[in-house]
Coordinates of C-alpha atoms in Angstrom, one line a residue:
X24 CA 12.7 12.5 18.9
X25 CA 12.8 13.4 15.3
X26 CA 14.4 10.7 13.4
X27 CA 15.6 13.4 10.3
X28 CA 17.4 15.2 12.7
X29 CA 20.4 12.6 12.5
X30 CA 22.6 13.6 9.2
X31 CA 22.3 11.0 7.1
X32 CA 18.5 11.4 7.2
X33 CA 18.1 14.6 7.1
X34 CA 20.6 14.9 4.0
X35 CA 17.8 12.1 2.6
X36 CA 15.0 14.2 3.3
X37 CA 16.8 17.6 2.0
X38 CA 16.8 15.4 -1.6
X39 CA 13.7 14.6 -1.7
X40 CA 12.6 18.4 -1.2
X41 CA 15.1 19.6 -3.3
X42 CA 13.6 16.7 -6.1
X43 CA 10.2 17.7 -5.4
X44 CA 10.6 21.2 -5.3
X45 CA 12.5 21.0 -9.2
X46 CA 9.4 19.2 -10.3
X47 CA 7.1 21.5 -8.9
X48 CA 9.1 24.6 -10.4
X49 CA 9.2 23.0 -13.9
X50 CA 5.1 21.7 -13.9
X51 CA 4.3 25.7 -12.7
X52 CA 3.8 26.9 -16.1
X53 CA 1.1 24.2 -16.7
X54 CA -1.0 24.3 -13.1
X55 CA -0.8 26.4 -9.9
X56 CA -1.4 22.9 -8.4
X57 CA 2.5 22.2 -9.1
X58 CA 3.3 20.9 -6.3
X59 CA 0.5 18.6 -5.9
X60 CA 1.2 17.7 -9.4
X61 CA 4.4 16.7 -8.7
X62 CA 3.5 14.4 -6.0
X63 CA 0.8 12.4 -8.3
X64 CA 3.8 12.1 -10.9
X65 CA 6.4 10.9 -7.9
X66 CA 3.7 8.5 -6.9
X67 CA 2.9 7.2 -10.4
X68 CA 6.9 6.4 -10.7
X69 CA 7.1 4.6 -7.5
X70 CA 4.0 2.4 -8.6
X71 CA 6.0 1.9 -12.1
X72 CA 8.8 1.0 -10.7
X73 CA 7.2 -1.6 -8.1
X74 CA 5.2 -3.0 -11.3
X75 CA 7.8 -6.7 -10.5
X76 CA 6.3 -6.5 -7.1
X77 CA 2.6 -6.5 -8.0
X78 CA 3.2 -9.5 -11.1
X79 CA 5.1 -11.5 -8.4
X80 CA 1.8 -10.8 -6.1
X81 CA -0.2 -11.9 -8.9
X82 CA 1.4 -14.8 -8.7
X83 CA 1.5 -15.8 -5.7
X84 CA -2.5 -15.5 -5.6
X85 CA -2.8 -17.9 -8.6
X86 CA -0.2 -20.2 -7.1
X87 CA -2.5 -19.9 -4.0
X88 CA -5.6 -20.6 -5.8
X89 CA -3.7 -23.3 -7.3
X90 CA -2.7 -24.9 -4.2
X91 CA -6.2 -24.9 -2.3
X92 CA -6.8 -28.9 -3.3
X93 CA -3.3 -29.7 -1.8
X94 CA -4.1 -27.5 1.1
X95 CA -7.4 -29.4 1.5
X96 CA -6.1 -32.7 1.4
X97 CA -3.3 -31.9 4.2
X98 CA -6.4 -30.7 6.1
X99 CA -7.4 -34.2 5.7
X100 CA -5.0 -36.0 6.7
X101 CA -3.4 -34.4 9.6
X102 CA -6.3 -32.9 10.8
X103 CA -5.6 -34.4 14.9
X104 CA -1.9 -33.0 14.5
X105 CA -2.0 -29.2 14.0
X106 CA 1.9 -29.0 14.5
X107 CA 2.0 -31.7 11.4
X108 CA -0.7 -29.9 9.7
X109 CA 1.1 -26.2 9.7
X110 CA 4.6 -27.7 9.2
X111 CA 3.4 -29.6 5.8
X112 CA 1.6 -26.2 4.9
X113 CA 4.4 -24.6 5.0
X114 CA 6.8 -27.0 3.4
X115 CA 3.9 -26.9 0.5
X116 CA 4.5 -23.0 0.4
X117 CA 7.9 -23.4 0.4
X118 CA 8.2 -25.7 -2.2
X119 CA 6.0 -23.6 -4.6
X120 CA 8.5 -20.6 -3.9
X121 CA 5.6 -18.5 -2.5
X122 CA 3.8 -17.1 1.3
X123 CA 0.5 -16.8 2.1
X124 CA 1.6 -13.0 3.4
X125 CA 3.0 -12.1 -0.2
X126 CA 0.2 -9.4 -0.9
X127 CA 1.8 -7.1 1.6
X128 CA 4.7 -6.7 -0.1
X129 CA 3.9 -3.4 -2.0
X130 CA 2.5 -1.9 0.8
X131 CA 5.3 -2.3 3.1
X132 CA 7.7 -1.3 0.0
X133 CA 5.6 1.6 0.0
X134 CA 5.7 2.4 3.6
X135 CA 9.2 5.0 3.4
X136 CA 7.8 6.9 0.6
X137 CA 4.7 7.9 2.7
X138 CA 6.6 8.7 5.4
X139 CA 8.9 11.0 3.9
X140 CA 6.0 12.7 2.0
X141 CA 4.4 13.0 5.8
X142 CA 7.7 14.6 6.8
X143 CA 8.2 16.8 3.9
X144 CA 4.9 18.5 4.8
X145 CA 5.2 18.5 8.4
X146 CA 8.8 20.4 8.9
X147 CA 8.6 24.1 8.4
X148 CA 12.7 24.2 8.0
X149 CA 14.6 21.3 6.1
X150 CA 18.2 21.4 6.4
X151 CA 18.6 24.9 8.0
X152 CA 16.4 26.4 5.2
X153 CA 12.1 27.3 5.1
X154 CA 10.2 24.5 3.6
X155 CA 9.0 26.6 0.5
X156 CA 6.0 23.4 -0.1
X157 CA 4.4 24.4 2.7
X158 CA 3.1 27.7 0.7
X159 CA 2.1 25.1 -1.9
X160 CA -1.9 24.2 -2.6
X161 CA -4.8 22.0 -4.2
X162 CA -8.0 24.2 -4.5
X163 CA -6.7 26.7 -2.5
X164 CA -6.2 24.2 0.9
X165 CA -2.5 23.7 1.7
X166 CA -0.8 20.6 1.1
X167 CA 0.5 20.0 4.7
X168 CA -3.3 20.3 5.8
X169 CA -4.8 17.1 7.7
X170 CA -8.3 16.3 7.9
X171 CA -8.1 16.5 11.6
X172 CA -6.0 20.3 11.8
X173 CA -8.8 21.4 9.6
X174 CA -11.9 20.0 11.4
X175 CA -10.4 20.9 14.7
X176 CA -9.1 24.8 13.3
X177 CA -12.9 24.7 11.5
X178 CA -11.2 25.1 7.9
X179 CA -14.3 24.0 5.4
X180 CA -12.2 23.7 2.3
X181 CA -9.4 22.0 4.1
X182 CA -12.3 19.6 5.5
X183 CA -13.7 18.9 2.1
X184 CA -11.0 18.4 0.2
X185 CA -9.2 16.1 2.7
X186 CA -12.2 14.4 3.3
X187 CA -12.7 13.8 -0.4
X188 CA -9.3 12.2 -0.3
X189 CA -10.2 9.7 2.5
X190 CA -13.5 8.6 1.0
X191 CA -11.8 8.2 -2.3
X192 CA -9.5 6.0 -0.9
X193 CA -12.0 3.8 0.9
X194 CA -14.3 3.3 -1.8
X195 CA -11.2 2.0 -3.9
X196 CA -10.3 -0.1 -1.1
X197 CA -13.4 -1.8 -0.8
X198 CA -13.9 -2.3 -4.5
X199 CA -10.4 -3.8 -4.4
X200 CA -11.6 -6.1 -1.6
X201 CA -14.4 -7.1 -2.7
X202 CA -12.9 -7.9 -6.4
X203 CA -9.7 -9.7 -5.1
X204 CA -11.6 -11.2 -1.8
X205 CA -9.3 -14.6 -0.7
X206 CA -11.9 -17.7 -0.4
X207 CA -10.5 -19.3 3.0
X208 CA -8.6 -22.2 2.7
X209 CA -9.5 -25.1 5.2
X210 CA -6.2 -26.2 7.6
X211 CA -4.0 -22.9 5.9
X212 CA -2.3 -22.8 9.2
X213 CA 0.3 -20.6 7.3
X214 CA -1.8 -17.5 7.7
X215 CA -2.7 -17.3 11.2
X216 CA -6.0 -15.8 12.0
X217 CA -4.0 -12.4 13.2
X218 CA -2.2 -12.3 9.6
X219 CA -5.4 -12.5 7.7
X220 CA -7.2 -10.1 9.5
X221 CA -4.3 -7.6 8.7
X222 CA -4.8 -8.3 5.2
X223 CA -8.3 -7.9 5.1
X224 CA -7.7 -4.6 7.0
X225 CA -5.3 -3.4 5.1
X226 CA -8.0 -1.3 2.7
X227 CA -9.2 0.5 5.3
X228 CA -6.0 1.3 7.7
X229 CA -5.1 2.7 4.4
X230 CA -8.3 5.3 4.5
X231 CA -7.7 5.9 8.4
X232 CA -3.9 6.5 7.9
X233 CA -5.1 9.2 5.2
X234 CA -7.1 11.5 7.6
X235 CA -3.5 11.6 9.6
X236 CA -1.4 12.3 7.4
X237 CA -1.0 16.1 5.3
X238 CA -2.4 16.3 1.9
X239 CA 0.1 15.5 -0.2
X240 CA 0.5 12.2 1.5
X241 CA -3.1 11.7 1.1
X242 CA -2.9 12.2 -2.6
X243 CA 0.2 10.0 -2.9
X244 CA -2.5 7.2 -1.0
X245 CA -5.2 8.0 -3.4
X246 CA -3.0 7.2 -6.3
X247 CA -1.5 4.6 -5.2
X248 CA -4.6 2.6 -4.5
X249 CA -6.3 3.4 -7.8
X250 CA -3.3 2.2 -9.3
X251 CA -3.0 -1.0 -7.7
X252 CA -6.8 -1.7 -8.3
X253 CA -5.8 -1.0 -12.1
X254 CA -3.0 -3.3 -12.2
X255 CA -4.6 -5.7 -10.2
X256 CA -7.5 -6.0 -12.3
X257 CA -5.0 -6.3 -15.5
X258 CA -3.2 -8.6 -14.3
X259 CA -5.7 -11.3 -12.9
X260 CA -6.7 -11.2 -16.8
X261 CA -2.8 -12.3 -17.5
X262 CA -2.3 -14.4 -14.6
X263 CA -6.2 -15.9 -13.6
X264 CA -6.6 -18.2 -10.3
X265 CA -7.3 -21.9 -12.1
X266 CA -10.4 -23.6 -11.3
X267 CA -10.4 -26.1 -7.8

């Protein structure tokens, strides 16, 4: 079942070609790349606009740092009560204003904007009319190109470019990892082991989801994460984890 076959969702996704598609016309004078232009720009106004959203995750990582003694001493003393224990954790994360899960925030945020990207470039009619981006490119591969249509359909350039695209992204994510890596917290029952598994994973689903998804969807991941490495890396300079 398509889901932008009901009205309401289809009238969404009609906007967003129809935005893209005025973007694309007015940025052809500067780049045959247009439309992939357009899609970087798009992107770098979502991350703009989500800049609250990364300061407030800021913050909750040096309110989390912050909070590792208290966390500690909990540990301590209800360490043969694990209902106690996780109940006073989160009371102590609740008091603070803050969640253990708050880094995942901007990615979910982020979540609708990749899939109508994936959607945009997967449709070849939107709204009862062709879907003109389809003819768009990035050195000469189209943008509604996967890694996997071009490896199985034995497309080099689609390969290589795509593939670019997915490395890209994984690099980033594991610098971002490694930089911004969460020192476990001893009797953070808040976080349940499941919880911060998907955090730590969610650098690399990000690279995996990429090799899925068409090009221009890739691109908007390969901005996005660059960005949020950027602002990460700013802000931990405004907002640094205190000392335990």
């Amino acid at each position: 079942m398509d889901l932008f076959a009901f009205p309401p969702l289809a009238a969404l996704l009609d906007l967003a070609y129809s935005g893209l598609m005025t973007l694309s016309t007015a940025l052809a004078p500067l780049t045959a790349a247009s439309a992939a232009l357009a899609v970087v720009l798009v992107t770098l106004l979502v991350r703009a606009a989500l800049i609250p959203t990364g300061i407030a995750q800021a913050k909750a990582e040096q309110t989390r740092a912050r909070l590792a003694p208290r966390l500690r001493e909990l540990q301590k003393k209800h360490k043969n009560d694990r209902e106690r224990l996780q109940r006073e954790t989160m009371q102590l994360y609740r008091d603070e204003n803050t969640s253990p899960l708050a880094g995942c925030l901007p990615v979910l945020i982020q979540a609708p904007v990749v899939g109508v990207l994936y959607t945009l470039f997967l449709h070849t009619t939107i709204a009862g009319h062709p879907n003109a981006l389809l003819d768009e490119t990035l050195l000469g591969v189209p943008l509604g190109s996967t890694l996997l249509g071009s490896l199985s359909r034995g497309d080099t350039a689609g390969v290589l470019v795509c593939a670019a695209i997915v490395v890209v992204i994984a690099v980033v994510g594991e610098i971002t990892r490694r930089a911004f890596r969460m020192a476990p917290v001893a009797g953070d029952l808040a976080m349940p082991a499941v919880a911060g598994g998907l955090i730590g994973a969610l650098q690399f689903v990000t690279a995996v989801v990429a090799a899925f998804v068409p090009l221009a969807a890739g691109l908007y991941l390969v901005v996005t994460v660059t960005w949020t490495l950027g602002q990460r890396l700013v802000l931990r300079r405004i907002y640094p984890a205190p000392r335990t």
